[in-house]
């Protein structure tokens, strides 16, 4: 299983690339749609990481992806300089997806 990042800025993208996580920077809805299609086309991607700014701006587009249990798990991570609320979101999504409390 691999991770795939969809970020709103290149700093997060470059940082996670150092950890071996591939991805793309999405600056528009069209970029986001293309990135989601790219991630969905790769069967070894098990988790899509999306920065908070993108998740907040494109909730209507991401909610169906989040609800689709046949595809990769969609997780929101804090943006560069983002809030600490991202940690709670990640925990909640893992709890919902896996069914365990961490």
XYZ file of C-alpha atoms in Angstrom:
102
model
C 0.000 0.000 0.000
C 1.258 3.441 -0.926
C 0.283 6.948 0.095
C -0.497 9.759 -2.363
C -0.547 13.446 -1.408
C -2.719 16.130 -2.952
C -1.396 19.419 -1.589
C -2.229 23.085 -1.942
C 1.446 24.108 -1.831
C 4.813 22.810 -2.893
C 6.341 22.938 0.619
C 4.173 20.085 1.890
C 4.680 18.235 -1.380
C 8.478 18.490 -1.165
C 8.530 17.567 2.518
C 6.510 14.407 2.064
C 8.389 13.518 -1.100
C 11.488 13.219 1.129
C 9.566 10.556 3.061
C 8.841 8.679 -0.164
C 5.263 9.892 -0.637
C 4.392 10.863 -4.186
C 1.709 13.342 -5.097
C 0.819 16.572 -6.788
C 0.033 20.202 -6.084
C -3.572 21.091 -6.937
C -4.174 24.796 -7.468
C -7.683 24.508 -8.952
C -10.703 22.225 -9.013
C -9.530 20.837 -12.360
C -6.124 20.006 -10.835
C -7.854 18.274 -7.916
C -10.098 16.217 -10.217
C -7.064 15.159 -12.283
C -5.101 14.222 -9.148
C -7.995 12.150 -7.787
C -8.325 10.363 -11.132
C -4.566 9.718 -11.185
C -4.631 8.268 -7.665
C -7.696 6.129 -8.424
C -5.967 4.692 -11.508
C -3.134 3.313 -9.362
C -4.409 0.182 -7.570
C -1.520 0.114 -5.077
C -2.500 3.478 -3.548
C -4.341 2.778 -0.309
C -4.486 6.242 1.222
C -4.862 9.689 -0.322
C -3.636 12.526 1.882
C -5.297 15.893 1.226
C -4.224 19.139 2.893
C -6.757 21.052 5.007
C -7.016 23.982 2.632
C -8.031 21.704 -0.227
C -10.386 19.679 1.973
C -12.109 22.843 3.208
C -12.360 24.412 -0.255
C -13.628 21.319 -2.093
C -15.731 19.479 0.488
C -18.523 18.689 -1.981
C -16.036 17.097 -4.379
C -14.179 15.101 -1.719
C -17.102 13.780 0.359
C -18.162 11.153 -2.227
C -14.552 9.957 -2.478
C -14.387 9.792 1.308
C -17.624 7.747 1.447
C -16.565 5.280 -1.276
C -15.373 2.229 0.629
C -14.081 0.464 -2.470
C -11.378 3.046 -3.170
C -8.465 4.452 -1.202
C -9.003 6.017 2.213
C -9.073 9.820 2.017
C -7.382 11.549 4.966
C -7.085 15.270 5.668
C -3.699 16.441 6.941
C -2.804 19.915 8.224
C -1.681 22.423 5.621
C 1.575 24.285 6.035
C 0.802 26.644 8.907
C -2.588 24.916 9.241
C -4.521 24.293 12.407
C -4.019 21.461 14.853
C -7.571 20.326 14.100
C -6.085 18.067 11.425
C -4.882 15.621 14.072
C -8.423 15.144 15.310
C -9.678 14.647 11.775
C -7.071 11.995 11.031
C -7.937 10.141 14.236
C -11.652 10.326 13.436
C -11.174 9.032 9.875
C -9.013 6.146 11.052
C -11.568 5.296 13.726
C -14.393 5.382 11.142
C -12.438 3.384 8.574
C -10.909 0.765 10.829
C -13.353 0.735 13.716
C -10.806 1.151 16.502
C -10.124 3.939 18.934
C -6.582 5.319 19.027
